[in-house]
Coordinates of C-alpha atoms and ligand atoms in Angstrom, one line a residue:
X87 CA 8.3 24.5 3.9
X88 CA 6.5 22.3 1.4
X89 CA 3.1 24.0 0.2
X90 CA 0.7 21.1 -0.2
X91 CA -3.0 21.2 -2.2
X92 CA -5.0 18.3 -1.1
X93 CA -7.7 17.1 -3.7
X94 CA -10.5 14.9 -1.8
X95 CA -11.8 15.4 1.8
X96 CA -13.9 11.9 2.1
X97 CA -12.9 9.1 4.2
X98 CA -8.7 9.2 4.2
X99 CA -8.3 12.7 2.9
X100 CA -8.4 14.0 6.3
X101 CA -5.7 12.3 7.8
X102 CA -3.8 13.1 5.2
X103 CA -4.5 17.2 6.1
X104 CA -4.2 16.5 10.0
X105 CA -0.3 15.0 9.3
X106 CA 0.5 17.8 7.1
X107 CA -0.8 19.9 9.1
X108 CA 1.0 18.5 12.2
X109 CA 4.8 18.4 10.3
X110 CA 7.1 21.7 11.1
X111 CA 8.1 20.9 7.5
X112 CA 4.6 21.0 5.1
X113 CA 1.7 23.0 5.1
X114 CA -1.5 22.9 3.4
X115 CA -2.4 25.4 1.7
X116 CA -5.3 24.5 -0.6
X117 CA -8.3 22.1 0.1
X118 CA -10.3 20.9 -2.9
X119 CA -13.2 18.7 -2.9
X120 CA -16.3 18.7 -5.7
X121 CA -18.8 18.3 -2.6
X122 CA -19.3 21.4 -0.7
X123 CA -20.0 19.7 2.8
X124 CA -16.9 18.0 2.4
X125 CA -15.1 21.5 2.2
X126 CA -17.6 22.9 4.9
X127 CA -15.7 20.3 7.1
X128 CA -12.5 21.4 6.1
X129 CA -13.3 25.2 7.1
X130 CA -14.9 24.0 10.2
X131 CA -11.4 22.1 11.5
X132 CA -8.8 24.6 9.8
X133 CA -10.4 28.0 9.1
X134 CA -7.1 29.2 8.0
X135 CA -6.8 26.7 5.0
X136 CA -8.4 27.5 1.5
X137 CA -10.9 25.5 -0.1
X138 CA -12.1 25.0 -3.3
X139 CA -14.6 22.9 -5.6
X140 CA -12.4 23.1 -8.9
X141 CA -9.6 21.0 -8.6
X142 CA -8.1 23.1 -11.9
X143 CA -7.9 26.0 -9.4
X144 CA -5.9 23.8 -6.8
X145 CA -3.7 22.4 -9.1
X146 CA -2.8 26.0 -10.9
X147 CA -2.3 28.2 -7.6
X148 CA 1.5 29.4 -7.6
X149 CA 1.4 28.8 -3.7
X150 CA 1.2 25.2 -4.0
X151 CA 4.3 22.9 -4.4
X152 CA 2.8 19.7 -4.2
X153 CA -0.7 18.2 -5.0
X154 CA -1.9 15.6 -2.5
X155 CA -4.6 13.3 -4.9
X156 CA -6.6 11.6 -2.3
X157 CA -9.5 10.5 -4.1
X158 CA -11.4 7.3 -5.7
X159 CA -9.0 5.7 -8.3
X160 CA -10.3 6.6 -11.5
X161 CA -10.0 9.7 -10.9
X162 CA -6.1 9.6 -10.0
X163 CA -4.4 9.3 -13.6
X164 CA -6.2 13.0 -15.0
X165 CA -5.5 14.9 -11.4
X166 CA -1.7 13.6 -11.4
X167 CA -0.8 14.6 -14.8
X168 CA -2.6 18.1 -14.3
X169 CA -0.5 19.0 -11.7
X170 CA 2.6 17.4 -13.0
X171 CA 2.1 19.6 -16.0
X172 CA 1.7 22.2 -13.8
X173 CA 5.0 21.4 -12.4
X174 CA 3.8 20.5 -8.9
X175 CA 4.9 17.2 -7.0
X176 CA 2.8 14.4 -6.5
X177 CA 1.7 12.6 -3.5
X178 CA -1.0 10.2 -4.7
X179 CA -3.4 7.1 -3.2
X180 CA -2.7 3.7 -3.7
X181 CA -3.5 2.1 -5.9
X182 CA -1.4 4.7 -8.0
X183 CA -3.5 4.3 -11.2
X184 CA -6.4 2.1 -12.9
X185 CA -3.9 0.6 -14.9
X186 CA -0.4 0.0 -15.9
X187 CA -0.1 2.4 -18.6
X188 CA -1.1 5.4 -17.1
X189 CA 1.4 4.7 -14.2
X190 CA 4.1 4.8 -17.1
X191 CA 3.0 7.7 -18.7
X192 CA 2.9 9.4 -15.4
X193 CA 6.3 8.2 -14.3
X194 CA 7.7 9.5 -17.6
X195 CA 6.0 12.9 -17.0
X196 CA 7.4 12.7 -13.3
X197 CA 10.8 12.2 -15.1
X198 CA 10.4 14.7 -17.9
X199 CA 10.1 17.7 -15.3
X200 CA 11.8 16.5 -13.0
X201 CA 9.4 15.8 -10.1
X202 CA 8.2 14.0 -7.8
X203 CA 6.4 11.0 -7.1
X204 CA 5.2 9.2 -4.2
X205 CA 2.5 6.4 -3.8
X206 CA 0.8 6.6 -0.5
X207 CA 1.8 3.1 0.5
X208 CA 0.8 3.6 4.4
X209 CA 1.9 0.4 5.6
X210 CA 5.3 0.6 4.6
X211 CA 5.9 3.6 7.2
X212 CA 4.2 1.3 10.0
X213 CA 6.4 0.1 13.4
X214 CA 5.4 -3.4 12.4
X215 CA 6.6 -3.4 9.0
X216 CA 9.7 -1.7 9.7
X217 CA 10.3 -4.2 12.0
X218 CA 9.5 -6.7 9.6
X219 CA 12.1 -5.3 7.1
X220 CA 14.6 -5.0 9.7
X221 CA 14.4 -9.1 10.4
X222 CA 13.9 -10.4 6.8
X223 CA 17.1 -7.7 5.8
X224 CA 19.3 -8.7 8.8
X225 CA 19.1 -12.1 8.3
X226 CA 17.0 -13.3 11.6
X227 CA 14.3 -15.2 9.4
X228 CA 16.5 -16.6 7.1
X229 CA 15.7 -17.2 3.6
X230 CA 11.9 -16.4 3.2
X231 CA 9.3 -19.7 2.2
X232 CA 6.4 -17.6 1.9
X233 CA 4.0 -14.4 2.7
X234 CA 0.5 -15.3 3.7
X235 CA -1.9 -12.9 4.2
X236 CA -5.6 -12.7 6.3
X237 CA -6.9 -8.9 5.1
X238 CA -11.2 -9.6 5.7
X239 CA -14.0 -7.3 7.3
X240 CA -17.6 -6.4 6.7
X241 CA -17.6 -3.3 4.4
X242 CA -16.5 -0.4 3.3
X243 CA -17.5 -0.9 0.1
X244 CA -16.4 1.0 -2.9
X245 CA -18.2 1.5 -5.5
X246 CA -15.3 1.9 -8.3
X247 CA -13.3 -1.1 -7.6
X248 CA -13.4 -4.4 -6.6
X249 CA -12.0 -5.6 -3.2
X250 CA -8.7 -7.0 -5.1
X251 CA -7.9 -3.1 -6.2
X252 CA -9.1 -2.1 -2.8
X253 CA -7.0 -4.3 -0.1
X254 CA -4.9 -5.9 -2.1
X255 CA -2.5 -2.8 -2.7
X256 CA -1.7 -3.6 1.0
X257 CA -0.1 -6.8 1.1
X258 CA 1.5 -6.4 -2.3
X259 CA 3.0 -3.1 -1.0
X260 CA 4.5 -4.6 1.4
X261 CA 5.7 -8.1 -0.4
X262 CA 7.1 -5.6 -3.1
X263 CA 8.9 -4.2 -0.3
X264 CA 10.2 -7.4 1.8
X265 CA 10.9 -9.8 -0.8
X266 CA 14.1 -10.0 -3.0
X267 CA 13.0 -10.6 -6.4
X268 CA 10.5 -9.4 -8.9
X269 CA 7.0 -11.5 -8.5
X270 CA 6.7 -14.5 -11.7
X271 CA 2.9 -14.9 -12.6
X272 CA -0.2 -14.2 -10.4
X273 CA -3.1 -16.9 -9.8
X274 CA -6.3 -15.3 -8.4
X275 CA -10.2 -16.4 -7.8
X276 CA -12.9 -14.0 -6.8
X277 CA -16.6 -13.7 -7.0
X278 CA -19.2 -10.9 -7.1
X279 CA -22.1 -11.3 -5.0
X280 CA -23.8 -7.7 -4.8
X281 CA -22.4 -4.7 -6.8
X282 CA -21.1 -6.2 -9.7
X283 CA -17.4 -6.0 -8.2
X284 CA -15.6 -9.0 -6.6
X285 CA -16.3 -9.0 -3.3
X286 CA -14.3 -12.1 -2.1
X287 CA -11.0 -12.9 -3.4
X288 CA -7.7 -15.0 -3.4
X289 CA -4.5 -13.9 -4.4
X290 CA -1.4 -16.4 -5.3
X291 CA 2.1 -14.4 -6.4
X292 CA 4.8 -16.1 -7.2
X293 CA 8.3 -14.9 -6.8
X294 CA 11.5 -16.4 -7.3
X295 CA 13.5 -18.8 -5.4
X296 CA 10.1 -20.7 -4.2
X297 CA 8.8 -17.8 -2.5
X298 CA 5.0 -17.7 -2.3
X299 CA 2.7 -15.5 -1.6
X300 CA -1.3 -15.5 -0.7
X301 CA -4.1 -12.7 0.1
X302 CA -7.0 -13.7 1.4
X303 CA -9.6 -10.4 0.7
X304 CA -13.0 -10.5 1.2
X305 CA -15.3 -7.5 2.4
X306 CA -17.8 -10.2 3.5
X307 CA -16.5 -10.8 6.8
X308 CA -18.3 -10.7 9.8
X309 CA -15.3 -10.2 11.4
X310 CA -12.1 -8.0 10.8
X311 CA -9.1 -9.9 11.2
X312 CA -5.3 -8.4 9.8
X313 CA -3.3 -11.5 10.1
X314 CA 0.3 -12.0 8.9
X315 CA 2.0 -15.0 8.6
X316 CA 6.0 -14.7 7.1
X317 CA 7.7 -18.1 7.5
X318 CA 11.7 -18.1 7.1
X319 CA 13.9 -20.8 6.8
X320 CA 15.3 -20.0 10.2
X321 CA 12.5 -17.9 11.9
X322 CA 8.2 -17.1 11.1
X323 CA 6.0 -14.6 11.9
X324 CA 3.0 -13.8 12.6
X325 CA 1.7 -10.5 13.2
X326 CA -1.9 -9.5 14.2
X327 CA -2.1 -5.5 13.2
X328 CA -5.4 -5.4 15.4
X329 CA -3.9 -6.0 18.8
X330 CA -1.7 -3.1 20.8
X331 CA 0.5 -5.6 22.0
X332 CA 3.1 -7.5 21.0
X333 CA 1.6 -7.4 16.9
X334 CA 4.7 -8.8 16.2
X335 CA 5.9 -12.5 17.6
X336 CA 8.5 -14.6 16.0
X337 CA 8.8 -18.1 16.5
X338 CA 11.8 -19.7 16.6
X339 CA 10.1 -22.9 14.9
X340 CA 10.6 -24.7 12.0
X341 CA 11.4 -27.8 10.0
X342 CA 15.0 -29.3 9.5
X343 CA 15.5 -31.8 6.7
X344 CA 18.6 -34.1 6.4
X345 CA 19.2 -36.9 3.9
X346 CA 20.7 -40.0 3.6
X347 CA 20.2 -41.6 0.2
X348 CA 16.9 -41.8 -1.5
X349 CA 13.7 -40.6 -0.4
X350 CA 13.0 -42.8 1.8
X351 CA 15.7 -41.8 4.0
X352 CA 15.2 -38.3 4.9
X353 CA 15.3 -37.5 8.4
X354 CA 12.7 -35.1 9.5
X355 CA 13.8 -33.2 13.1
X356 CA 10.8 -30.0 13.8
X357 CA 12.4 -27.2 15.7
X358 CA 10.3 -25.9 18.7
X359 CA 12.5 -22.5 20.5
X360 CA 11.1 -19.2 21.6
X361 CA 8.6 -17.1 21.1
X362 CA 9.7 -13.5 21.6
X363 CA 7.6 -10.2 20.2
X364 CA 9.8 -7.3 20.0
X365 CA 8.9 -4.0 20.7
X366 CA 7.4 -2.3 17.7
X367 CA 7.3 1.7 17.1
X368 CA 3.6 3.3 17.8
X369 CA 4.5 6.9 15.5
X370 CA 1.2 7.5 12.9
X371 CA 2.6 5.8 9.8
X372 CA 1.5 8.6 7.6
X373 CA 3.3 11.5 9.6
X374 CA 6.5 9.1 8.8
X375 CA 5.8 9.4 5.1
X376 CA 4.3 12.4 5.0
X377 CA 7.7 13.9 6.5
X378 CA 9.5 11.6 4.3
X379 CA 7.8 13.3 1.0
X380 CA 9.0 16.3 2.2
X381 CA 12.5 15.4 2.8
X382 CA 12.5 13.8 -0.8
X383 CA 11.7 16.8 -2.5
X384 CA 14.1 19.3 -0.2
X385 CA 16.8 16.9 -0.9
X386 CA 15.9 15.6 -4.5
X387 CA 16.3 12.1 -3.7
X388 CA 13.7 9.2 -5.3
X389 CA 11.3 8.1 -2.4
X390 CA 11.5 4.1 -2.6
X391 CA 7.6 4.2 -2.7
X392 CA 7.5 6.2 -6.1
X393 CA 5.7 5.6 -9.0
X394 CA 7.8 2.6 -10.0
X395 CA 6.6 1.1 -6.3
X396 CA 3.1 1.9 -7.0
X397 CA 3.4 0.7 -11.0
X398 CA 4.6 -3.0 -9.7
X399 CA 1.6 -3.3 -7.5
X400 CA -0.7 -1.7 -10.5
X401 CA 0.8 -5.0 -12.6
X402 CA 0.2 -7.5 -9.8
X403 CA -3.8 -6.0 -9.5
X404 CA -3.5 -6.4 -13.6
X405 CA -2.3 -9.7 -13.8
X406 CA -4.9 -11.3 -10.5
X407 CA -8.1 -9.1 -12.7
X408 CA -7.5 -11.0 -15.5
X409 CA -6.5 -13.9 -13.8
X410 CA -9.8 -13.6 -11.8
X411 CA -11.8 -13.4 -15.4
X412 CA -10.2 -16.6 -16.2
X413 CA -11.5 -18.1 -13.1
X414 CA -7.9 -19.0 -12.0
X415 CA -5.5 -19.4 -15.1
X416 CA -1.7 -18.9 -14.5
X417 CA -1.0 -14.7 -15.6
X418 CA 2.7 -14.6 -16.2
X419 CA 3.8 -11.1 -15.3
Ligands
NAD290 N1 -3.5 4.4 2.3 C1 -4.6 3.9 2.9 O1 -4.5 3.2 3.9 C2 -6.0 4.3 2.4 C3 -7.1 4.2 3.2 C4 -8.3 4.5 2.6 C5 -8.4 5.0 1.3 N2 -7.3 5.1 0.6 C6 -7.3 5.6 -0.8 O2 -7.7 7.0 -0.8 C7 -8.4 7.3 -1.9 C8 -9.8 8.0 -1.5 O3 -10.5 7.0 -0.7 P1 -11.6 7.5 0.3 O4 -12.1 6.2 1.0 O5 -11.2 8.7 1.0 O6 -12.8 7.9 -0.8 P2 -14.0 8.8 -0.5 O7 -15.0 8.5 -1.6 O8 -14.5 8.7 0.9 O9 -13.5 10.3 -0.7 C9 -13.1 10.8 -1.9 C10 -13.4 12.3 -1.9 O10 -12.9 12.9 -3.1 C11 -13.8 13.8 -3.7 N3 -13.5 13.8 -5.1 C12 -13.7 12.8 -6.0 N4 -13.3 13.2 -7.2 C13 -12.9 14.5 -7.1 C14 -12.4 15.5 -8.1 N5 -12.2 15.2 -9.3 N6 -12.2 16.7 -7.6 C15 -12.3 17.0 -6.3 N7 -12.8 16.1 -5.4 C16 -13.1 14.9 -5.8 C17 -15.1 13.2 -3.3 O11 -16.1 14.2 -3.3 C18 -14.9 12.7 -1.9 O12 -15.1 13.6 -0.9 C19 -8.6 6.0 -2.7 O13 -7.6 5.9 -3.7 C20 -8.4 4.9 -1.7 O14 -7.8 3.7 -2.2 C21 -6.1 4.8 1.1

């Protein structure tokens, strides 16, 4: 049984108590938050669970194994490396850190004391990603073109980072995760219109092979849409998060091109099959990793979303920043 201290009790920090709660193999033991009404939730939902306003006292206790850093960004770096020192694990929000140097000290400190690591990249544990994975690894799509990403709503603002740091993590969790190769230079465009942070944004990565990626983020939307597109050599996809059914359809459609000599004679054929969705797991992503952190720490094995994951997506958000500051200049990365 994994003892687990959860710092931060706002918007995500109690699903992250509800799974670990819910697994036969965690337990919470320890809820911090600095705001008492935060922690009068907590006492109202779980009477039997601790709370506390010092996170010092959290990340000290001898009955906690773990720490569970679920709160704004800034704040992550100084909370992590307490309870590393302190010779806990560490389960921590994306985006792992504010920047790519405290995600290498902290990976070093991880390494040091032998510990634990693992970035809350949600998605990753998701039926539709998992089924993504399974077609881009087996082979169905073919060699990938490109990633293309629709991530827009109206709100929730933060007020610590800019709409890049917020949503982007997403999609560049999961490109990390689905495409072969390290990403070559970032292009990126945003603009602030209320708070000071960018608020609208566009995200090119490059990655090798002619693989391209593009996030579209904005939190100006008067809509919500989650829209995937993945287009393969042999196969695409497009997958729509917000709909119950069938989020995932793949399309056997593309565009064969055969030459004769010179330009002039390529023959262009378009390929038109099936559509066909297939049938995509509905388990709560986060019980999936939740259950996975577990399991890495029983059986000492490096989750693939550790701090190395969450350090290549803290370079990505690095490189489109000061790419975005440039108004759009190449960032090699
Ligand atoms: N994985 C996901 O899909 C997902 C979704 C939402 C948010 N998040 C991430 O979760 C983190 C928290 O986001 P949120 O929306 O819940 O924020 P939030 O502001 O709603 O909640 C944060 C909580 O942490 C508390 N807090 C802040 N600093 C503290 C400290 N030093 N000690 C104790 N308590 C402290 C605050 O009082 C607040 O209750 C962010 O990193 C965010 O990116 C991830």
């Amino acid at each position: 049984m994994i003892r687990v201290g959860v710092i931060g009790y706002g918007y995500w920090g109690p699903n992250i108590v509800r799974n670990l709660q819910g697994l036969e193999s965690t337990r919470v033991e320890m809820v911090c938050d600095s705001n008492a009404s935060a922690l009068a939730r907590v006492r109202k939902a779980y009477p039997g669970i601790k709370t506390v306003t010092d996170s010092r006292e959290l990340i000290a206790s001898p009955d906690v194994d773990a720490v569970a850093v679920i709160t704004p960004v800034w704040t992550h770096y100084e909370l992590a490396k307490a309870a590393l020192e302190n010779g806990k694990h560490v389960f921590i929000e994306k985006p792992f850190t504010s920047n790519s140097d405290q995600a290498r000290e902290l990976i070093d400190l991880a390494e040091r004391k032998r510990l634990k690591i693992m970035v809350d990249h949600t998605f990753l544990f998701t039926g539709a990603v998992r089924k993504i994975k399974e077609l881009v690894d087996s082979g169905s799509l073919g060699d990938l073109y490109y990633y293309d990403s629709l991530r827009v709503n109206l709100g929730l603002f933060q007020h610590d980072v800019s709409v890049i740091w917020d949503l982007a993590p997403h999609d560049l969790s999961i490109m990390d995760y689905l495409i072969k190769g390290e990403p070559e230079a970032v292009v990126a465009t945003g603009e602030r219109h209320l708070n000071g942070v960018e608020d609208v944004a566009y995200m090119t990565v490059y990655f090798p092979n002619n693989v391209i990626a593009h996030i579209n983020v904005n939190w100006l939307s008067p809509v919500k849409i989650r829209t995937t597109l993945i287009g393969g050599q042999k196969k695409m996809v497009v997958w729509n998060d917000l709909v119950a059914d069938e989020k995932i359809r793949v399309y056997d459609r593309g565009v064969n091109i055969s030459s004769g000599e010179g330009i002039r004679n390529l023959l262009v054929s378009y390929r038109s099959g099936d559509m066909w969705a297939p049938r995509v797991e509905n388990l709560e992503a986060l019980q999936i990793e939740l259950k996975y952190f577990a399991e890495c720490i029983v059986k000492n094995e490096t989750p693939f979303n550790d701090g190395l994951a969450g350090l290549r997506v803290v370079d990505m958000l690095e490189a489109a920043e000061s790419s975005i500051q440039k108004r759009g200049e190449l960032v090699r990365l």
